[in-house]
């Protein structure tokens, strides 16, 4: 046999290549078998395992509770995002007097723009926020902000009131970013920081709410009612680009396997099954309805015959109230320390005092303006503190459905706000500013009365006498009284027992 051939006449190099290929295939099969032998084959490609791998791929937080905790700059970006998104809902309140003049419609008809955007916001919260439990937050947030910017551009180009109302409703549906950011941030921070971070995000939301009125009214008075819509569109696009660049791709919820209709039904079911959620929703809907009624009607009061000011006065009043957003982190720390109920009680009391102070706003001159400034300051502080307390109450219920809890809560709150805007406009048209102040007091009395009843019941449970009513023995004492005669009779009838004698030396024989 020649050196260049194998056993059966095959060339040596071909035989070696075939042997090496078979060896590599066998080694690969053995390695794959060793890797998969420790887990069942049926569970290898299941959706639960894929979800667990995606969750494990997220950076873990130092506190061990989930994804990595966000830093201060990220929280600041989240707060600015919330402010821009919420500001899109509220700057029409200051623009409506100029809008009425620009389109040639009555002030009450122009106020329907405010109601439309708040109704759209409530619908968007119910329809879109549950998607935060299914999709990654980064593309979802960027897409919603882009659609909101497009709606603002359409509103700026609206030729009349009906197209403007439709575009405003579309903006409200799309600008539902703040609840998504809030639920996302609540899952990224440890529990002991949740109150402070929620307060910071709420400060951003309320800052956008107040500052949007300030700049919206001033821009509308100087450049026309279309200018605030153009500026809002530019800011919304800027925030969308910043989130697309800064938000990590790994920030994602554990994906829910429920279909979209099931997610909506789950939101309604949570309202039925979670009493603390219903309680928070009712509290915030009532207070927020009064808040929206006051801020919708105060534009009519300031630009009316009592004060005779322009739309810039509404913006200046909102600018003064912007300092109240500093109280929300303090309210969050108080909730962490004393609980939501204590902060809710103080918030409702503050709103009731605000209603009494605002009643003096019908006076002309400096006295009326001072009453409006002081009353709106108290109203903003009470509403913000109550919102922090209610949000933290629902965020501690069930972490796996946090977006749907936020959906139910914010939907109820903004439904109350839209109804409050409508009721405030009609109350002002019927009986003037005193009717608006009375409406605010009536709405704040509902959560205040519920808190008093709950506190009264808790005090009665703590101080309830443990003894039975007069003439009736307590169950334990009655049982003892019935068993005592029987035990005495048995003791008398029984023969005496012999007492055992002690063993001594005498009776043992020692």
C-alpha positions as CSV (number, residue, x, y, z in Angstrom):
1,X,0.0,0.0,0.0
2,X,1.4,3.3,-1.1
3,X,1.8,6.1,1.5
4,X,-0.8,8.3,-0.2
5,X,-3.8,5.9,0.1
6,X,-6.0,4.6,3.0
7,X,-7.2,1.1,3.7
8,X,-9.7,0.6,0.8
9,X,-7.9,2.6,-1.8
10,X,-9.3,6.0,-0.6
11,X,-6.9,8.9,-0.6
12,X,-5.6,9.7,2.9
13,X,-6.6,13.4,2.7
14,X,-10.2,12.7,1.9
15,X,-10.5,10.1,4.6
16,X,-9.0,12.5,7.2
17,X,-11.4,15.3,6.1
18,X,-14.4,13.0,6.4
19,X,-13.3,11.7,9.8
20,X,-12.8,15.3,11.1
21,X,-16.3,16.4,9.9
22,X,-18.0,13.4,11.6
23,X,-16.0,14.1,14.8
24,X,-17.1,17.8,14.9
25,X,-20.7,16.9,14.3
26,X,-20.7,14.3,17.1
27,X,-19.0,16.8,19.5
28,X,-21.5,19.5,18.6
29,X,-24.5,17.1,19.3
30,X,-23.0,16.1,22.7
31,X,-22.4,19.7,23.7
32,X,-26.0,20.7,22.8
33,X,-27.3,17.7,24.7
34,X,-25.3,18.7,27.8
35,X,-26.7,22.3,27.6
36,X,-30.3,21.3,27.4
37,X,-30.4,18.2,29.6
38,X,-31.2,20.1,32.8
39,X,-34.5,21.6,31.6
40,X,-37.6,20.0,30.1
41,X,-38.0,20.1,26.3
42,X,-41.6,21.3,26.4
43,X,-40.7,24.4,28.5
44,X,-37.6,25.3,26.5
45,X,-39.3,27.7,24.1
46,X,-42.3,28.7,26.2
47,X,-43.3,32.4,26.3
48,X,-42.8,32.4,30.1
49,X,-39.2,31.4,29.7
50,X,-38.6,34.0,26.9
51,X,-40.1,36.6,29.2
52,X,-37.9,35.5,32.1
53,X,-34.8,35.8,29.8
54,X,-35.8,39.3,28.7
55,X,-36.4,40.3,32.4
56,X,-33.0,38.8,33.4
57,X,-31.3,40.8,30.6
58,X,-32.3,44.1,32.2
59,X,-29.7,45.7,34.5
60,X,-30.6,44.9,38.1
61,X,-31.0,47.6,40.7
62,X,-28.8,47.8,43.8
63,X,-31.9,47.3,46.0
64,X,-32.6,44.0,44.3
65,X,-36.1,44.9,43.4
66,X,-36.0,45.0,39.6
67,X,-34.3,47.1,36.9
68,X,-31.5,49.5,37.7
69,X,-32.5,52.5,39.7
70,X,-32.6,55.7,37.6
71,X,-30.4,58.7,38.4
72,X,-31.3,62.3,39.0
73,X,-30.8,63.4,35.5
74,X,-33.1,60.7,34.2
75,X,-35.7,61.6,36.7
76,X,-35.4,65.3,35.6
77,X,-35.9,64.3,32.0
78,X,-39.0,62.3,33.0
79,X,-40.3,65.3,34.9
80,X,-39.8,67.6,31.9
81,X,-41.5,65.0,29.7
82,X,-44.5,64.9,32.0
83,X,-44.6,68.7,32.1
84,X,-44.6,69.1,28.3
85,X,-47.2,66.4,27.8
86,X,-49.6,67.7,30.5
87,X,-49.1,71.3,29.4
88,X,-50.7,70.3,26.0
89,X,-53.9,69.7,27.9
90,X,-54.0,72.9,29.9
91,X,-52.7,75.8,27.9
92,X,-56.1,76.1,26.0
93,X,-57.6,77.3,29.3
94,X,-55.7,80.6,29.0
95,X,-56.0,80.8,25.2
96,X,-59.8,80.4,25.1
97,X,-60.7,84.2,25.6
98,X,-58.4,85.1,22.7
99,X,-59.6,82.1,20.7
100,X,-63.2,83.4,21.1
101,X,-62.3,86.7,19.6
102,X,-60.2,85.2,16.8
103,X,-62.8,82.8,15.6
104,X,-65.8,85.1,16.3
105,X,-67.5,82.6,18.7
106,X,-69.0,83.2,22.2
107,X,-66.6,82.5,25.2
108,X,-68.7,79.6,26.3
109,X,-68.4,77.9,22.9
110,X,-64.6,78.5,22.9
111,X,-64.4,76.8,26.3
112,X,-65.5,73.5,24.5
113,X,-62.0,73.2,23.3
114,X,-60.9,72.8,26.9
115,X,-63.5,70.1,27.5
116,X,-62.7,68.3,24.3
117,X,-58.9,68.0,25.1
118,X,-59.6,66.8,28.6
119,X,-62.2,64.2,27.4
120,X,-59.7,63.1,24.8
121,X,-57.0,62.8,27.5
122,X,-59.3,60.6,29.6
123,X,-60.1,58.4,26.6
124,X,-56.4,58.1,25.7
125,X,-55.5,57.1,29.3
126,X,-58.1,54.3,29.2
127,X,-57.3,53.1,25.7
128,X,-53.5,53.6,25.4
129,X,-51.9,53.5,28.9
130,X,-52.7,49.7,29.3
131,X,-50.3,49.2,26.4
132,X,-47.5,50.0,28.9
133,X,-47.9,46.5,30.2
134,X,-47.4,44.9,26.8
135,X,-44.8,47.0,24.8
136,X,-41.5,48.6,25.5
137,X,-41.7,52.1,26.9
138,X,-39.2,53.7,24.6
139,X,-40.9,53.3,21.2
140,X,-44.3,53.7,22.8
141,X,-43.5,57.0,24.4
142,X,-41.7,58.4,21.3
143,X,-44.6,57.4,19.0
144,X,-47.3,59.0,21.3
145,X,-45.3,62.2,21.5
146,X,-44.9,62.4,17.7
147,X,-48.6,61.9,17.1
148,X,-49.4,64.6,19.7
149,X,-47.1,67.0,17.9
150,X,-48.9,66.3,14.6
151,X,-52.2,66.9,16.3
152,X,-51.0,70.3,17.6
153,X,-49.9,71.3,14.1
154,X,-53.3,70.4,12.8
155,X,-55.0,72.5,15.6
156,X,-52.8,75.5,14.7
157,X,-54.0,75.2,11.1
158,X,-57.7,74.8,12.0
159,X,-59.9,77.2,10.0
160,X,-62.8,77.1,12.4
161,X,-64.1,75.9,15.8
162,X,-65.3,72.3,14.8
163,X,-61.9,71.3,13.3
164,X,-60.1,72.8,16.3
165,X,-62.3,70.8,18.7
166,X,-61.6,67.6,16.8
167,X,-57.8,68.3,16.6
168,X,-57.8,69.1,20.4
169,X,-59.5,65.8,21.2
170,X,-56.9,64.0,19.1
171,X,-54.1,65.8,21.0
172,X,-55.7,64.8,24.3
173,X,-55.8,61.1,23.2
174,X,-52.1,61.0,22.2
175,X,-50.5,63.1,24.9
176,X,-51.0,60.5,27.6
177,X,-47.3,60.2,28.3
178,X,-47.3,61.2,32.0
179,X,-49.1,58.1,33.4
180,X,-46.8,55.9,31.4
181,X,-43.7,57.7,32.7
182,X,-45.1,57.5,36.3
183,X,-45.7,53.8,36.2
184,X,-42.3,53.1,34.6
185,X,-40.5,55.2,37.1
186,X,-42.3,53.5,40.0
187,X,-40.9,50.2,38.9
188,X,-37.3,51.5,38.5
189,X,-36.8,52.9,42.0
190,X,-36.7,51.2,45.4
191,X,-39.9,51.4,47.5
192,X,-38.4,53.8,50.0
193,X,-37.8,56.4,47.2
194,X,-41.1,55.9,45.4
195,X,-42.9,58.7,47.2
196,X,-40.1,61.2,46.5
197,X,-39.8,60.3,42.8
198,X,-43.5,60.4,42.4
199,X,-43.6,63.8,43.9
200,X,-40.8,65.0,41.6
201,X,-42.7,63.7,38.5
202,X,-45.9,65.3,39.7
203,X,-44.0,68.5,40.2
204,X,-43.0,68.3,36.5
205,X,-46.6,67.6,35.5
206,X,-48.0,70.5,37.6
207,X,-45.2,72.8,36.5
208,X,-46.2,72.1,32.9
209,X,-49.9,72.6,33.8
210,X,-49.2,76.0,35.4
211,X,-46.5,77.3,33.1
212,X,-48.3,76.3,30.0
213,X,-51.1,78.7,31.0
214,X,-48.6,81.5,31.7
215,X,-46.8,81.3,28.3
216,X,-50.0,80.3,26.4
217,X,-51.9,83.3,27.6
218,X,-49.1,85.7,26.9
219,X,-48.3,84.3,23.5
220,X,-51.9,84.3,22.5
221,X,-52.4,87.9,23.5
222,X,-49.2,89.1,21.6
223,X,-49.1,86.8,18.6
224,X,-52.5,85.3,18.2
225,X,-54.1,82.1,19.4
226,X,-52.2,79.9,16.9
227,X,-48.8,80.7,18.3
228,X,-49.2,78.6,21.5
229,X,-50.1,75.5,19.4
230,X,-47.0,75.9,17.3
231,X,-44.8,76.3,20.3
232,X,-46.3,73.3,22.0
233,X,-45.7,71.2,18.9
234,X,-42.1,72.2,18.8
235,X,-41.6,71.4,22.5
236,X,-43.3,68.0,22.1
237,X,-41.1,67.0,19.2
238,X,-38.0,68.1,21.1
239,X,-38.9,65.9,24.1
240,X,-39.6,63.0,21.8
241,X,-36.1,63.2,20.3
242,X,-34.6,63.5,23.8
243,X,-36.4,60.4,25.0
244,X,-35.4,58.5,21.9
245,X,-31.8,59.3,22.6
246,X,-31.6,59.0,26.4
247,X,-34.0,56.3,27.3
248,X,-32.3,52.9,27.3
249,X,-33.7,50.1,25.1
250,X,-33.6,47.7,28.0
251,X,-36.4,49.6,29.9
252,X,-39.3,47.4,29.3
253,X,-42.1,45.8,31.4
254,X,-42.5,42.1,31.8
255,X,-44.7,41.5,28.8
256,X,-48.3,40.6,29.5
257,X,-49.8,37.7,27.5
258,X,-53.3,39.2,27.6
259,X,-54.9,40.5,24.5
260,X,-55.7,44.2,24.2
261,X,-59.5,43.8,24.9
262,X,-58.6,41.7,27.9
263,X,-56.3,44.5,29.1
264,X,-59.2,47.0,28.9
265,X,-61.5,44.6,30.7
266,X,-58.9,44.1,33.3
267,X,-58.9,47.8,34.0
268,X,-62.6,47.8,34.6
269,X,-62.3,44.7,36.8
270,X,-59.6,46.3,38.9
271,X,-62.1,49.1,39.7
272,X,-64.6,46.5,40.9
273,X,-62.2,44.4,42.9
274,X,-59.8,47.0,44.5
275,X,-61.6,49.2,47.1
276,X,-58.5,51.3,47.6
277,X,-58.3,52.0,43.9
278,X,-62.0,53.1,43.9
279,X,-61.4,55.3,46.9
280,X,-58.4,57.1,45.3
281,X,-60.3,57.5,42.0
282,X,-63.3,59.1,43.7
283,X,-61.2,61.4,45.8
284,X,-59.2,62.7,42.9
285,X,-62.1,63.0,40.5
286,X,-64.0,65.2,43.0
287,X,-61.1,67.5,43.8
288,X,-59.9,67.7,40.2
289,X,-63.3,68.5,39.0
290,X,-63.4,71.5,41.3
291,X,-59.9,72.5,40.3
292,X,-60.8,72.4,36.6
293,X,-64.0,74.4,37.2
294,X,-62.1,77.2,39.0
295,X,-59.3,77.5,36.4
296,X,-61.8,77.4,33.4
297,X,-64.0,80.1,35.0
298,X,-61.2,82.3,36.3
299,X,-60.3,83.2,32.7
300,X,-63.8,84.4,32.2
301,X,-63.8,86.3,35.4
302,X,-60.5,88.1,34.8
303,X,-61.4,89.1,31.2
304,X,-64.9,90.0,32.1
305,X,-66.4,93.3,33.3
306,X,-65.5,92.7,37.0
307,X,-61.7,93.0,36.5
308,X,-61.5,93.9,32.8
309,X,-58.0,92.4,32.2
310,X,-56.6,90.5,29.2
311,X,-55.5,86.9,28.7
312,X,-52.1,87.8,30.0
313,X,-53.6,88.2,33.5
314,X,-54.6,84.5,33.4
315,X,-51.0,83.7,32.5
316,X,-49.6,85.9,35.3
317,X,-51.9,84.2,37.8
318,X,-50.7,80.8,36.7
319,X,-47.1,82.0,37.0
320,X,-47.7,83.0,40.6
321,X,-49.2,79.5,41.2
322,X,-46.2,77.8,39.7
323,X,-44.4,78.0,43.0
324,X,-46.8,75.5,44.4
325,X,-45.2,72.7,42.5
326,X,-42.4,72.8,45.0
327,X,-44.7,71.3,47.6
328,X,-45.2,68.0,45.9
329,X,-41.9,66.4,46.9
330,X,-42.6,67.5,50.4
331,X,-46.1,65.9,50.2
332,X,-44.5,62.7,48.9
333,X,-42.1,62.5,51.9
334,X,-45.1,63.1,54.2
335,X,-46.9,60.2,52.6
336,X,-43.9,58.0,53.1
337,X,-43.8,59.1,56.8
338,X,-47.5,59.4,57.8
339,X,-49.5,57.5,55.2
340,X,-51.9,58.7,52.4
341,X,-54.9,59.3,54.6
342,X,-53.3,62.0,56.7
343,X,-52.1,63.8,53.6
344,X,-55.6,63.4,52.0
345,X,-57.2,65.0,55.0
346,X,-54.9,68.0,55.0
347,X,-55.4,68.4,51.2
348,X,-59.2,68.4,51.5
349,X,-59.2,70.9,54.3
350,X,-56.9,73.2,52.2
351,X,-59.4,73.0,49.3
352,X,-62.3,73.9,51.5
353,X,-60.4,76.9,52.8
354,X,-59.6,77.9,49.2
355,X,-63.3,77.8,48.3
356,X,-64.0,80.3,51.1
357,X,-61.2,82.6,50.0
358,X,-62.1,82.5,46.3
359,X,-65.6,83.7,47.1
360,X,-64.1,87.2,47.7
361,X,-62.8,87.3,44.1
362,X,-66.0,88.9,42.9
363,X,-64.8,92.2,44.5
364,X,-63.1,94.5,42.1
365,X,-59.6,96.0,42.5
366,X,-56.7,94.8,44.6
367,X,-58.9,93.0,47.2
368,X,-60.5,90.7,44.6
369,X,-57.2,90.0,42.8
370,X,-55.5,89.2,46.2
371,X,-58.4,86.8,47.0
372,X,-57.9,85.1,43.6
373,X,-54.2,84.7,44.1
374,X,-54.5,83.4,47.6
375,X,-57.4,81.1,46.8
376,X,-55.8,79.6,43.7
377,X,-52.5,79.0,45.6
378,X,-54.4,77.1,48.3
379,X,-56.4,75.2,45.7
380,X,-53.2,74.1,43.8
381,X,-51.5,73.0,47.0
382,X,-54.5,70.9,48.1
383,X,-55.0,69.3,44.7
384,X,-51.3,68.5,44.3
385,X,-50.9,67.0,47.7
386,X,-54.0,64.9,47.3
387,X,-52.8,63.6,43.9
388,X,-49.5,62.5,45.4
389,X,-51.3,60.6,48.3
390,X,-53.7,58.9,45.9
391,X,-51.1,57.9,43.4
392,X,-48.9,56.3,46.1
393,X,-51.9,54.5,47.5
394,X,-52.6,52.8,44.2
395,X,-48.9,52.1,43.3
396,X,-48.6,50.0,46.5
397,X,-51.4,47.6,45.5
398,X,-50.1,45.2,42.8
399,X,-46.9,45.8,41.0
400,X,-47.6,43.5,38.0
401,X,-50.6,45.6,36.9
402,X,-49.3,49.0,37.8
403,X,-50.0,50.5,34.4
404,X,-53.6,49.4,34.5
405,X,-54.0,50.8,38.0
406,X,-52.7,54.1,36.8
407,X,-55.1,53.8,33.8
408,X,-58.1,53.5,36.0
409,X,-57.0,56.2,38.4
410,X,-56.1,58.8,35.7
411,X,-59.2,58.1,33.6
412,X,-61.4,58.8,36.5
413,X,-59.5,61.9,37.5
414,X,-59.6,63.4,34.0
415,X,-63.2,62.5,33.5
416,X,-63.9,64.4,36.7
417,X,-61.7,67.3,35.3
418,X,-63.6,67.5,32.0
419,X,-67.0,67.4,33.7
420,X,-65.7,70.1,36.1
421,X,-64.6,72.3,33.2
422,X,-68.1,72.0,31.7
423,X,-69.8,72.5,35.0
424,X,-67.7,75.5,35.9
425,X,-68.5,77.3,32.6
426,X,-72.2,76.7,33.0
427,X,-72.2,77.7,36.7
428,X,-70.4,80.9,35.8
429,X,-72.9,81.6,33.1
430,X,-75.9,81.0,35.4
431,X,-74.9,82.6,38.7
432,X,-71.5,84.1,38.3
433,X,-68.3,83.5,40.3
434,X,-70.1,82.6,43.7
435,X,-71.6,79.6,42.0
436,X,-68.2,78.4,41.0
437,X,-66.9,78.8,44.6
438,X,-69.9,76.9,45.9
439,X,-69.3,74.1,43.3
440,X,-65.7,73.8,44.5
441,X,-66.8,73.5,48.2
442,X,-69.5,70.9,47.4
443,X,-67.1,68.7,45.4
444,X,-64.4,68.9,48.1
445,X,-67.0,68.0,50.8
446,X,-67.4,64.5,49.3
447,X,-63.9,63.2,50.0
448,X,-63.8,65.1,53.3
449,X,-67.0,63.5,54.5
450,X,-65.7,60.0,53.6
451,X,-62.4,60.6,55.4
452,X,-64.3,61.7,58.5
453,X,-66.6,58.7,58.4
454,X,-63.6,56.3,58.1
455,X,-61.8,58.0,61.0
456,X,-64.9,57.8,63.1
457,X,-65.3,54.1,62.4
458,X,-61.7,53.5,63.2
459,X,-62.0,55.3,66.5
460,X,-65.2,53.4,67.4
461,X,-63.4,50.1,66.7
462,X,-60.5,51.0,68.9
463,X,-62.6,52.3,71.8
464,X,-65.5,49.8,71.6
465,X,-66.2,48.3,75.1
466,X,-65.3,44.7,75.3
467,X,-68.0,44.0,77.9
468,X,-71.5,43.1,76.9
469,X,-74.6,45.3,77.1
470,X,-76.2,45.8,80.6
471,X,-78.3,42.9,81.7
472,X,-76.4,40.4,79.5
473,X,-73.3,38.6,80.5
474,X,-70.4,38.3,78.2
475,X,-70.1,35.0,76.5
476,X,-67.1,33.9,78.4
477,X,-68.6,35.0,81.8
478,X,-71.9,33.3,80.9
479,X,-70.3,30.0,80.1
480,X,-68.3,30.2,83.4
481,X,-71.6,31.0,85.4
482,X,-73.3,28.0,83.8
483,X,-70.5,25.6,84.4
484,X,-69.8,26.6,88.1
485,X,-72.9,24.9,89.7
486,X,-72.3,21.7,87.8
487,X,-68.7,21.5,88.9
488,X,-69.7,22.2,92.5
489,X,-72.3,19.4,92.5
490,X,-69.8,16.9,91.0
491,X,-67.3,17.8,93.6
492,X,-69.7,17.1,96.5
493,X,-70.9,13.8,95.0
494,X,-67.5,12.4,94.3
495,X,-65.9,10.3,97.2
496,X,-62.8,11.8,98.8
497,X,-59.6,10.6,97.2
498,X,-57.1,8.8,99.4
499,X,-54.0,10.9,100.0
500,X,-50.9,8.8,99.4
501,X,-48.7,8.5,102.5
502,X,-45.1,9.4,102.5
503,X,-42.6,6.6,102.7
504,X,-40.9,6.7,106.1
505,X,-38.4,4.6,107.9
506,X,-41.2,3.2,110.2
507,X,-43.6,1.9,107.6
508,X,-40.7,0.6,105.4
509,X,-39.3,-1.5,108.3
510,X,-36.0,0.3,108.3
